[in-house]
Tab-separated table of C-alpha atoms in Angstrom:
chain	number	residue	atom	x	y	z
F	1160	MET	CA	-30.147	-57.332	-32.075
F	1161	LYS	CA	-26.754	-55.935	-32.813
F	1162	THR	CA	-28.378	-52.731	-34.074
F	1163	VAL	CA	-30.381	-52.343	-30.839
F	1164	TYR	CA	-27.252	-52.713	-28.697
F	1165	SER	CA	-25.414	-50.303	-30.945
F	1166	LYS	CA	-28.137	-47.683	-30.586
F	1167	LEU	CA	-28.231	-48.182	-26.789
F	1168	ALA	CA	-24.452	-47.733	-26.528
F	1169	ASN	CA	-24.631	-44.554	-28.601
F	1170	LEU	CA	-27.418	-43.185	-26.362
F	1171	ILE	CA	-25.407	-43.883	-23.213
F	1172	ALA	CA	-22.372	-42.155	-24.728
F	1173	VAL	CA	-24.480	-39.068	-25.584
F	1174	LEU	CA	-25.870	-38.929	-22.024
F	1175	ILE	CA	-22.384	-39.134	-20.490
F	1176	VAL	CA	-21.083	-36.367	-22.766
F	1177	GLY	CA	-24.094	-34.188	-21.903
F	1178	MET	CA	-23.553	-34.693	-18.173
F	1179	LEU	CA	-19.922	-33.700	-18.517
F	1180	LEU	CA	-20.800	-30.606	-20.526
F	1181	PHE	CA	-23.467	-29.311	-18.165
F	1182	ALA	CA	-21.793	-30.271	-14.894
F	1183	PRO	CA	-19.454	-27.720	-13.218
F	1184	MET	CA	-16.006	-28.104	-14.749
F	1185	ARG	CA	-13.481	-29.513	-12.302
F	1186	PHE	CA	-10.566	-31.875	-12.156
F	1187	GLY	CA	-10.170	-32.169	-8.373
F	1188	SER	CA	-12.351	-34.705	-6.606
F	1189	GLU	CA	-14.044	-32.046	-4.444
F	1190	ASP	CA	-12.989	-28.719	-5.994
F	1191	TYR	CA	-15.305	-26.473	-8.013
F	1192	LEU	CA	-14.763	-23.059	-9.594
F	1193	TYR	CA	-17.708	-20.689	-9.957
F	1194	PRO	CA	-16.655	-17.546	-11.887
F	1195	HIS	CA	-18.636	-14.317	-11.971
F	1196	PRO	CA	-19.830	-13.360	-14.451
F	1197	ARG	CA	-19.896	-16.309	-16.828
F	1198	SER	CA	-20.082	-14.067	-19.889
F	1199	ILE	CA	-19.003	-10.494	-20.640
F	1200	ARG	CA	-19.615	-8.158	-23.558
F	1201	MET	CA	-16.905	-5.525	-23.881
F	1202	SER	CA	-15.640	-2.868	-26.234
F	1203	PRO	CA	-11.973	-2.493	-27.252
F	1204	GLY	CA	-10.008	-0.966	-24.381
F	1205	ASP	CA	-12.547	-1.923	-21.706
F	1206	ARG	CA	-11.310	-3.650	-18.550
F	1207	TYR	CA	-13.125	-5.960	-16.156
F	1208	ALA	CA	-11.923	-7.734	-12.999
F	1209	LEU	CA	-13.146	-11.315	-12.835
F	1210	THR	CA	-14.208	-12.771	-9.496
F	1211	TYR	CA	-14.838	-16.345	-8.494
F	1212	ARG	CA	-15.835	-18.661	-5.692
F	1213	LEU	CA	-13.678	-21.717	-5.104
F	1214	ASP	CA	-15.254	-24.603	-3.209
F	1215	ALA	CA	-12.259	-26.644	-2.110
F	1216	ASP	CA	-10.660	-28.355	0.856
F	1217	GLU	CA	-7.801	-25.863	0.374
F	1218	PRO	CA	-9.589	-22.561	-0.366
F	1219	ALA	CA	-6.335	-20.557	-0.149
F	1220	GLN	CA	-4.863	-22.146	-3.295
F	1221	ALA	CA	-4.048	-19.954	-6.287
F	1222	VAL	CA	-6.298	-19.603	-9.330
F	1223	HIS	CA	-4.691	-18.911	-12.710
F	1224	TYR	CA	-6.047	-17.337	-15.899
F	1225	SER	CA	-5.403	-17.641	-19.622
F	1226	SER	CA	-7.044	-16.333	-22.799
F	1227	ALA	CA	-7.881	-18.577	-25.727
F	1228	ASN	CA	-7.422	-15.688	-28.173
F	1229	GLU	CA	-5.331	-12.732	-27.085
F	1230	ALA	CA	-6.237	-10.851	-30.274
F	1231	VAL	CA	-9.721	-10.517	-28.772
F	1232	ALA	CA	-8.996	-10.215	-25.042
F	1233	VAL	CA	-6.070	-10.636	-22.681
F	1234	VAL	CA	-6.074	-11.392	-18.942
F	1235	ASP	CA	-3.419	-10.659	-16.316
F	1236	PRO	CA	-2.479	-12.897	-13.345
F	1237	ALA	CA	-4.969	-11.029	-11.097
F	1238	GLY	CA	-7.928	-11.823	-13.380
F	1239	ASN	CA	-8.222	-8.373	-15.003
F	1240	VAL	CA	-9.570	-8.819	-18.534
F	1241	THR	CA	-8.766	-6.199	-21.209
F	1242	ALA	CA	-10.689	-6.156	-24.504
F	1243	VAL	CA	-8.330	-5.934	-27.497
F	1244	GLY	CA	-10.382	-6.328	-30.705
F	1245	PRO	CA	-13.808	-7.447	-31.971
F	1246	GLY	CA	-14.594	-11.138	-31.736
F	1247	LYS	CA	-15.272	-13.900	-29.255
F	1248	THR	CA	-12.944	-15.830	-26.960
F	1249	GLN	CA	-12.830	-17.629	-23.626
F	1250	ILE	CA	-10.943	-16.935	-20.423
F	1251	LEU	CA	-9.938	-20.173	-18.712
F	1252	LEU	CA	-9.684	-20.291	-14.914
F	1253	TYR	CA	-7.894	-23.183	-13.255
F	1254	SER	CA	-6.858	-23.795	-9.647
F	1255	ASP	CA	-3.706	-25.491	-8.383
F	1256	SER	CA	-5.750	-28.604	-7.620
F	1257	GLY	CA	-7.104	-28.760	-11.186
F	1258	ALA	CA	-10.615	-27.286	-10.876
F	1259	ARG	CA	-11.510	-25.433	-14.088
F	1260	ALA	CA	-14.088	-22.971	-15.402
F	1261	LYS	CA	-14.584	-20.738	-18.440
F	1262	VAL	CA	-15.856	-17.204	-18.983
F	1263	GLN	CA	-17.196	-16.291	-22.414
F	1264	ILE	CA	-15.897	-12.968	-23.775
F	1265	GLU	CA	-17.466	-11.049	-26.672
F	1266	VAL	CA	-15.801	-7.838	-27.817
F	1267	VAL	CA	-18.027	-5.460	-29.815
F	1268	THR	CA	-17.435	-1.974	-31.178
F	1269	ALA	CA	-20.381	-0.118	-29.549
F	1270	HIS	CA	-19.634	1.790	-26.309
F	1271	VAL	CA	-21.770	2.686	-23.318
F	1272	SER	CA	-22.073	6.482	-23.430
F	1273	THR	CA	-24.200	7.189	-20.312
F	1274	LEU	CA	-24.592	5.418	-16.989
F	1275	VAL	CA	-26.717	6.493	-14.006
F	1276	LEU	CA	-28.247	4.725	-11.030
F	1277	ASN	CA	-31.955	4.572	-10.314
F	1278	THR	CA	-31.290	6.866	-7.307
F	1279	ASP	CA	-28.394	9.008	-6.141
F	1280	ARG	CA	-29.139	8.746	-2.391
F	1281	MET	CA	-30.845	6.256	-0.149
F	1282	SER	CA	-31.672	6.007	3.565
F	1283	MET	CA	-31.773	2.571	5.186
F	1284	GLU	CA	-32.216	1.007	8.602
F	1285	LYS	CA	-29.552	-1.340	9.928
F	1286	GLY	CA	-30.322	-4.875	8.747
F	1287	GLN	CA	-32.367	-3.720	5.753
F	1288	VAL	CA	-31.609	-5.110	2.291
F	1289	THR	CA	-32.551	-3.265	-0.884
F	1290	GLY	CA	-31.225	-2.892	-4.406
F	1291	LEU	CA	-29.652	-0.409	-6.766
F	1292	ARG	CA	-30.028	-0.594	-10.541
F	1293	ALA	CA	-27.708	0.679	-13.242
F	1294	VAL	CA	-29.445	2.517	-16.101
F	1295	PHE	CA	-27.712	2.795	-19.507
F	1296	ASP	CA	-28.394	4.657	-22.724
F	1297	ASP	CA	-30.736	2.933	-25.188
F	1298	LYS	CA	-27.955	1.970	-27.608
F	1299	ALA	CA	-25.757	0.290	-25.007
F	1300	ASP	CA	-25.217	-3.381	-25.780
F	1301	ASN	CA	-23.046	-4.056	-22.718
F	1302	THR	CA	-24.793	-3.467	-19.400
F	1303	LEU	CA	-22.314	-5.278	-17.172
F	1304	VAL	CA	-21.074	-3.290	-14.125
F	1305	GLN	CA	-18.949	-3.898	-11.063
F	1306	TRP	CA	-20.349	-2.762	-7.709
F	1307	SER	CA	-18.277	-1.472	-4.787
F	1308	SER	CA	-18.815	0.195	-1.402
F	1309	GLU	CA	-16.464	2.771	0.111
F	1310	ASN	CA	-17.157	1.359	3.601
F	1311	ASP	CA	-18.281	-2.252	3.975
F	1312	LYS	CA	-18.820	-1.674	7.708
F	1313	VAL	CA	-21.731	0.646	6.851
F	1314	ALA	CA	-23.190	-1.045	3.765
F	1315	ARG	CA	-22.156	-3.914	1.514
F	1316	VAL	CA	-23.131	-4.444	-2.103
F	1317	ASP	CA	-23.078	-7.724	-4.001
F	1318	ALA	CA	-22.378	-8.459	-7.653
F	1319	VAL	CA	-25.950	-7.659	-8.765
F	1320	GLY	CA	-26.348	-4.358	-6.851
F	1321	ARG	CA	-28.123	-5.733	-3.780
F	1322	VAL	CA	-27.267	-3.429	-0.825
F	1323	SER	CA	-27.177	-4.654	2.797
F	1324	ALA	CA	-27.154	-2.104	5.638
F	1325	VAL	CA	-24.509	-3.306	8.098
F	1326	GLY	CA	-23.875	-0.480	10.585
F	1327	GLY	CA	-24.655	3.135	11.291
F	1328	GLY	CA	-23.053	5.836	9.165
F	1329	ARG	CA	-22.663	6.980	5.588
F	1330	THR	CA	-20.996	5.408	2.584
F	1331	ARG	CA	-21.046	5.571	-1.198
F	1332	ILE	CA	-21.996	2.710	-3.512
F	1333	THR	CA	-20.508	2.879	-7.011
F	1334	ALA	CA	-21.302	0.990	-10.221
F	1335	THR	CA	-18.492	0.937	-12.796
F	1336	ALA	CA	-18.962	-0.176	-16.412
F	1337	VAL	CA	-16.254	-2.070	-18.273
F	1338	ASN	CA	-15.316	1.060	-20.236
F	1339	GLY	CA	-14.681	3.024	-17.027
F	1340	LEU	CA	-17.936	5.003	-16.782
F	1341	SER	CA	-19.315	5.059	-13.228
F	1342	ALA	CA	-22.247	6.291	-11.177
F	1343	SER	CA	-22.664	6.471	-7.404
F	1344	ALA	CA	-25.318	6.697	-4.723
F	1345	ASP	CA	-24.904	8.031	-1.167
F	1346	ILE	CA	-26.139	5.556	1.435
F	1347	ASN	CA	-27.189	6.686	4.917
F	1348	VAL	CA	-27.723	3.844	7.399
F	1349	HIS	CA	-29.755	4.807	10.473
F	1350	VAL	CA	-29.435	2.973	13.800
F	1351	THR	CA	-31.840	3.740	16.639
F	1352	GLY	CA	-30.170	4.084	20.039
F	1353	ASN	CA	-31.392	2.327	23.178
F	1354	ALA	CA	-29.420	4.349	25.730
F	1355	MET	CA	-26.661	6.924	26.102
F	1356	ARG	CA	-24.220	7.914	28.843
F	1357	ILE	CA	-21.852	10.755	29.579
F	1358	THR	CA	-18.095	10.169	29.651
F	1359	PRO	CA	-16.462	10.578	32.048
F	1360	GLU	CA	-19.061	10.137	34.787
F	1361	ASP	CA	-19.178	11.338	38.417
F	1362	VAL	CA	-16.067	13.508	38.304
F	1363	PHE	CA	-14.404	15.813	40.860
F	1364	LEU	CA	-13.026	19.137	39.665
F	1365	GLY	CA	-11.308	22.103	41.220
F	1366	VAL	CA	-12.582	25.623	40.612
F	1367	GLY	CA	-11.221	26.881	37.298
F	1368	ALA	CA	-11.014	23.459	35.668
F	1369	THR	CA	-12.385	22.878	32.175
F	1370	LEU	CA	-13.328	19.542	30.671
F	1371	SER	CA	-14.668	18.337	27.315
F	1372	LEU	CA	-17.318	15.698	27.875
F	1373	GLY	CA	-18.327	12.998	25.435
F	1374	THR	CA	-21.195	10.570	24.979
F	1375	ASN	CA	-21.396	6.830	24.381
F	1376	TYR	CA	-24.407	5.131	22.827
F	1377	ILE	CA	-25.869	1.656	23.044
F	1378	PRO	CA	-25.541	0.200	20.454
F	1379	ALA	CA	-22.167	1.758	19.674
F	1380	ASP	CA	-23.083	2.526	16.027
F	1381	THR	CA	-26.160	4.545	16.971
F	1382	THR	CA	-26.572	7.430	14.527
F	1383	ASP	CA	-28.325	9.726	17.028
F	1384	GLU	CA	-26.686	13.086	17.828
F	1385	VAL	CA	-26.475	15.397	20.843
F	1386	ALA	CA	-29.072	18.184	20.790
F	1387	ARG	CA	-28.186	20.107	23.978
F	1388	TRP	CA	-26.395	20.075	27.329
F	1389	THR	CA	-27.727	21.556	30.587
F	1390	SER	CA	-26.430	22.239	34.103
F	1391	SER	CA	-28.698	22.183	37.150
F	1392	ASP	CA	-26.692	25.050	38.689
F	1393	GLU	CA	-24.778	27.331	36.372
F	1394	THR	CA	-23.324	29.251	39.319
F	1395	VAL	CA	-21.352	26.085	40.095
F	1396	LEU	CA	-20.912	24.534	36.667
F	1397	GLU	CA	-21.233	26.066	33.217
F	1398	VAL	CA	-21.628	23.895	30.118
F	1399	GLN	CA	-21.500	24.846	26.444
F	1400	ASN	CA	-23.385	23.308	23.527
F	1401	ASP	CA	-20.362	21.196	22.537
F	1402	GLY	CA	-20.134	19.569	25.997
F	1403	THR	CA	-17.285	21.719	27.324
F	1404	LEU	CA	-17.845	22.494	31.003
F	1405	ARG	CA	-16.137	24.942	33.369
F	1406	ALA	CA	-16.049	24.701	37.153
F	1407	VAL	CA	-17.130	28.123	38.474
F	1408	ALA	CA	-17.592	27.727	42.232
F	1409	VAL	CA	-17.478	25.143	45.027
F	1410	GLY	CA	-20.563	22.918	45.073
F	1411	GLN	CA	-22.144	20.291	42.906
F	1412	ALA	CA	-24.418	20.251	39.889
F	1413	VAL	CA	-26.186	17.691	37.741
F	1414	LEU	CA	-25.006	17.750	34.159
F	1415	SER	CA	-27.489	16.408	31.585
F	1416	VAL	CA	-27.386	15.719	27.861
F	1417	PHE	CA	-30.311	15.221	25.459
F	1418	SER	CA	-30.212	13.662	21.983
F	1419	ARG	CA	-32.189	14.623	18.894
F	1420	GLU	CA	-34.131	11.346	19.056
F	1421	GLY	CA	-35.132	11.618	22.709
F	1422	LEU	CA	-32.373	9.851	24.628
F	1423	SER	CA	-30.872	11.470	27.725
F	1424	ALA	CA	-28.224	10.909	30.377
F	1425	SER	CA	-27.068	12.700	33.540
F	1426	THR	CA	-24.079	12.731	35.869
F	1427	VAL	CA	-23.162	14.518	39.075
F	1428	VAL	CA	-20.109	16.805	38.974
F	1429	LYS	CA	-18.593	17.949	42.277
F	1430	VAL	CA	-16.545	21.146	42.354
F	1431	GLU	CA	-13.985	21.579	45.152
F	1432	PRO	CA	-11.521	24.359	46.010
F	1433	PRO	CA	-8.705	24.518	43.467
F	1434	VAL	CA	-5.234	23.228	44.186
F	1435	ALA	CA	-2.418	25.754	44.412
F	1436	ASP	CA	-0.242	23.769	42.043
F	1437	PHE	CA	0.377	20.298	40.697
F	1438	GLU	CA	3.068	18.431	38.808
F	1439	ILE	CA	3.692	15.093	37.137
F	1440	SER	CA	6.815	13.000	37.395
F	1441	PRO	CA	9.064	12.214	35.807
F	1442	THR	CA	9.279	15.435	33.800
F	1443	ALA	CA	11.371	13.643	31.165
F	1444	ALA	CA	11.771	9.958	30.371
F	1445	THR	CA	12.919	7.521	27.711
F	1446	ILE	CA	11.000	4.312	27.032
F	1447	LYS	CA	11.271	1.522	24.507
F	1448	ARG	CA	8.729	1.161	21.730
F	1449	GLY	CA	5.856	-0.977	23.015
F	1450	ASN	CA	6.648	-0.298	26.680
F	1451	THR	CA	4.552	1.781	29.059
F	1452	LEU	CA	5.314	4.443	31.641
F	1453	ALA	CA	2.977	5.526	34.441
F	1454	LEU	CA	3.248	9.251	35.127
F	1455	GLU	CA	2.588	10.215	38.754
F	1456	PRO	CA	0.595	13.404	39.460
F	1457	ARG	CA	0.999	15.322	42.753
F	1458	PHE	CA	-1.215	18.145	44.009
F	1459	PHE	CA	0.026	20.895	46.323
F	1460	ASP	CA	-1.711	23.306	48.689
F	1461	ALA	CA	-0.870	26.986	49.162
F	1462	GLN	CA	1.922	26.107	51.583
F	1463	GLY	CA	3.590	23.822	49.047
F	1464	ASN	CA	2.578	20.637	50.847
F	1465	VAL	CA	1.225	17.595	49.022
F	1466	ASP	CA	-2.579	17.842	49.036
F	1467	GLU	CA	-3.940	14.319	49.281
F	1468	ASN	CA	-7.526	15.619	49.518
F	1469	SER	CA	-7.345	16.829	45.926
F	1470	SER	CA	-5.968	13.581	44.498
F	1471	SER	CA	-9.409	12.699	43.120
F	1472	HIS	CA	-9.554	15.815	40.932
F	1473	LEU	CA	-9.925	14.937	37.287
F	1474	ILE	CA	-6.813	15.291	35.120
F	1475	ALA	CA	-7.130	15.708	31.359
F	1476	TRP	CA	-4.198	13.960	29.622
F	1477	THR	CA	-3.074	14.698	26.060
F	1478	SER	CA	-0.145	13.752	23.837
F	1479	SER	CA	1.402	16.223	21.398
F	1480	ASN	CA	2.147	13.327	19.034
F	1481	PRO	CA	-0.066	10.220	19.445
F	1482	ALA	CA	1.795	8.571	16.550
F	1483	VAL	CA	4.859	8.470	18.830
F	1484	ALA	CA	3.264	8.035	22.255
F	1485	THR	CA	-0.309	7.756	23.519
F	1486	VAL	CA	-1.547	8.479	27.032
F	1487	GLU	CA	-4.573	7.230	28.937
F	1488	ASP	CA	-5.175	7.977	32.625
F	1489	GLY	CA	-1.507	8.940	32.954
F	1490	VAL	CA	-0.142	5.723	31.406
F	1491	VAL	CA	2.077	6.454	28.398
F	1492	THR	CA	2.582	3.821	25.669
F	1493	GLY	CA	5.470	4.078	23.199
F	1494	VAL	CA	4.192	3.640	19.636
F	1495	ARG	CA	7.217	4.473	17.464
F	1496	SER	CA	10.546	6.263	17.696
F	1497	GLY	CA	10.380	9.980	18.340
F	1498	THR	CA	9.522	12.539	21.004
F	1499	ALA	CA	6.127	13.510	22.408
F	1500	ARG	CA	5.126	15.984	25.100
F	1501	ILE	CA	2.562	14.539	27.492
F	1502	SER	CA	0.441	17.297	29.040
F	1503	ALA	CA	-1.804	17.134	32.098
F	1504	ALA	CA	-4.435	19.767	32.911
F	1505	ALA	CA	-6.188	20.018	36.284
F	1506	ASP	CA	-8.007	22.881	38.010
F	1507	GLY	CA	-6.990	25.283	35.275
F	1508	LYS	CA	-3.293	24.457	35.539
F	1509	ILE	CA	-1.148	22.598	32.991
F	1510	THR	CA	2.098	20.686	33.403
F	1511	SER	CA	3.928	18.311	31.098
F	1512	SER	CA	6.527	15.587	30.663
F	1513	VAL	CA	8.746	15.005	27.625
F	1514	VAL	CA	8.822	11.339	26.593
F	1515	ASN	CA	11.399	10.022	24.154
F	1516	VAL	CA	10.515	6.702	22.513
F	1517	GLN	CA	13.321	4.513	21.232
F	1518	THR	CA	13.309	1.402	19.085
F	1519	ILE	CA	16.313	-0.632	20.151
F	1520	VAL	CA	17.871	-3.817	18.831
F	1521	GLU	CA	16.454	-6.676	20.903
F	1522	GLU	CA	18.237	-9.593	19.186
F	1523	VAL	CA	21.242	-10.228	16.956
F	1524	HIS	CA	21.346	-13.377	14.814
F	1525	LEU	CA	24.491	-14.599	13.037
F	1526	ASN	CA	24.351	-16.960	10.069
F	1527	LEU	CA	27.043	-19.223	11.619
F	1528	HIS	CA	27.569	-20.240	15.236
F	1529	GLN	CA	30.398	-22.800	15.307
F	1530	MET	CA	32.986	-24.151	12.919
F	1531	TYR	CA	35.982	-26.541	13.031
F	1532	VAL	CA	38.787	-25.723	10.612
F	1533	LEU	CA	41.939	-27.702	9.872
F	1534	ARG	CA	45.053	-25.575	10.165
F	1535	GLU	CA	45.897	-26.048	6.474
F	1536	GLN	CA	42.505	-24.550	5.577
F	1537	THR	CA	43.025	-21.288	7.472
F	1538	VAL	CA	44.041	-19.348	4.397
F	1539	MET	CA	40.381	-18.666	3.515
F	1540	PRO	CA	38.488	-15.966	5.459
F	1541	ILE	CA	35.013	-16.567	6.846
F	1542	GLN	CA	32.324	-13.973	6.118
F	1543	LEU	CA	29.715	-13.666	8.863
F	1544	GLU	CA	26.292	-12.175	8.148
F	1545	ALA	CA	24.190	-10.617	10.900
F	1546	GLU	CA	20.487	-9.780	11.211
F	1547	VAL	CA	19.064	-7.510	13.861
F	1548	PHE	CA	15.541	-7.577	15.252
F	1549	PRO	CA	13.583	-5.425	14.937
F	1550	ALA	CA	15.037	-4.446	11.599
F	1551	ASP	CA	13.756	-0.854	11.934
F	1552	ALA	CA	15.641	-0.158	15.165
F	1553	ASP	CA	17.015	3.356	15.564
F	1554	ASP	CA	20.640	2.161	15.654
F	1555	THR	CA	21.398	-1.105	13.834
F	1556	HIS	CA	25.176	-0.671	13.932
F	1557	LEU	CA	27.113	-3.661	15.293
F	1558	THR	CA	30.538	-3.765	16.883
F	1559	TRP	CA	32.613	-6.874	16.094
F	1560	SER	CA	35.336	-8.315	18.321
F	1561	ALA	CA	37.471	-11.461	18.704
F	1562	ASP	CA	38.698	-12.797	22.052
F	1563	ASN	CA	41.780	-14.606	20.710
F	1564	ASP	CA	43.839	-12.728	18.114
F	1565	LEU	CA	46.280	-15.663	17.891
F	1566	VAL	CA	43.534	-17.724	16.265
F	1567	ALA	CA	41.305	-15.235	14.459
F	1568	THR	CA	40.643	-11.550	13.930
F	1569	VAL	CA	37.477	-9.848	12.682
F	1570	ASN	CA	36.908	-6.524	10.963
F	1571	GLN	CA	33.870	-4.287	11.461
F	1572	ARG	CA	32.116	-5.847	8.471
F	1573	GLY	CA	32.108	-9.326	9.993
F	1574	LYS	CA	34.960	-10.802	7.932
F	1575	VAL	CA	36.920	-13.320	10.027
F	1576	ASP	CA	40.585	-13.934	9.156
F	1577	LEU	CA	42.255	-17.065	10.558
F	1578	VAL	CA	45.826	-16.163	11.474
F	1579	GLY	CA	47.184	-19.724	11.622
F	1580	GLY	CA	47.306	-20.509	15.322
F	1581	TYR	CA	45.717	-23.557	16.921
F	1582	GLY	CA	42.887	-23.022	19.386
F	1583	THR	CA	39.466	-21.416	19.759
F	1584	ALA	CA	38.316	-17.866	19.107
F	1585	THR	CA	34.915	-16.430	19.885
F	1586	ILE	CA	33.664	-13.735	17.517
F	1587	THR	CA	31.058	-11.415	19.052
F	1588	ALA	CA	28.626	-9.099	17.269
F	1589	ARG	CA	27.217	-6.558	19.740
F	1590	SER	CA	24.570	-3.871	19.236
F	1591	ALA	CA	24.574	-0.496	20.965
F	1592	SER	CA	21.634	-1.733	23.065
F	1593	GLY	CA	23.677	-4.693	24.342
F	1594	ALA	CA	22.116	-7.476	22.266
F	1595	VAL	CA	24.774	-9.995	21.166
F	1596	ASP	CA	25.347	-13.164	19.202
F	1597	THR	CA	28.555	-15.175	18.894
F	1598	PHE	CA	30.426	-17.398	16.473
F	1599	VAL	CA	33.032	-19.894	17.706
F	1600	VAL	CA	35.814	-21.005	15.355
F	1601	ASN	CA	38.073	-23.920	16.323
F	1602	VAL	CA	41.383	-24.378	14.493
F	1603	VAL	CA	42.493	-27.989	14.970
F	1604	ALA	CA	45.081	-30.490	13.735
F	1605	SER	CA	42.364	-33.095	13.116
F	1606	LEU	CA	38.607	-32.902	13.058
F	1607	PRO	CA	36.581	-34.360	15.948
F	1608	GLU	CA	34.680	-37.528	15.200
F	1609	GLY	CA	31.474	-36.839	13.294
F	1610	VAL	CA	32.504	-33.335	12.190
F	1611	ALA	CA	32.775	-32.819	8.412
F	1612	SER	CA	35.668	-30.951	6.867
F	1613	GLN	CA	34.966	-27.276	6.133
F	1614	GLU	CA	35.738	-26.506	2.508
């Protein structure tokens, strides 16, 4: 009987050990690590970036790496494995919560000498899923590759070369072997359009005006292209193949566009007598970064009077430096410090406004705001530290001042000297833009109740 129980206990122990060996390795109660790949064959000098999936309540936690034998392979904190010498080892992955996993590494001396893909170009429809395959030379004993896409918004590729068409456009999918060899395929994702429209629509122009028209598609990532533009009356409105139109004479014409795949759109353009002149105001302005400025256009007739009848004429707005300031429908937005010339073109005439964008100090923060000091402790200076926001303001210089020189003085580096008198002094740090912060120092004979001594 004792032998039967002994055998049963041994069997149970074997089953438990087997379950632990074949179950996903983890220490956390709910956390699992799934590395990819689980095994790698490499040659000395090869590199491979490990990836993983962490199923955890806290998915943002860090995952760490270590090598069981650094004479065979080493791994850096980002999971990049480098083969050092022939042999076998393991890379251990472990999360902050204790989940663990292992990747088997075998380093061999044979190298992959050629790598190509089963195709070098592929056309797909949006939503389609297909696959690419890496092809190696016959002697290659390591066929592991990493897949990547230049533009995941066009096509994504997973760890086994499966390609998913995401949006219209072109991208390149690349397979890279652990020894650095790579091969690529050009992917063209086609998206059929449902409709198109001309932008802008239903415009008013004065004779002599020019305008570059555009097109919008539905859906927005349609890969269709414009084939031709036409005007119903070229004596009123001329249009070129690139969508640039010119108002020739008073009247109206229907402007149409046709795509290569059969879509079309039309809009009516009305041409009126040209204005004698027009201007925008102000002609020069300064705005803060992030702020906006609305430029006001005014049209004039031949007598120099404001022409309200022409106020609907289309104005083409441009910025000489969109990195500094952008403009849309006459509204200028400051992007970063610098100067940009905003131009407006209407009825063949151009005027402009110079906009200077400044980044000013909005806030000043001191490290100390109030302090009580016993008179016998006034021999030690107090060093104030200041931060300005935003830190990249054009002028971060601060001016320091004290309102009571009998109690304290301050130099232009923020060092406060207590001169020995009783009383209160307010130290002010002021930026050129007017932002301020203050520090109040009180020199007293005895500390108020609840206030600790300043050492």
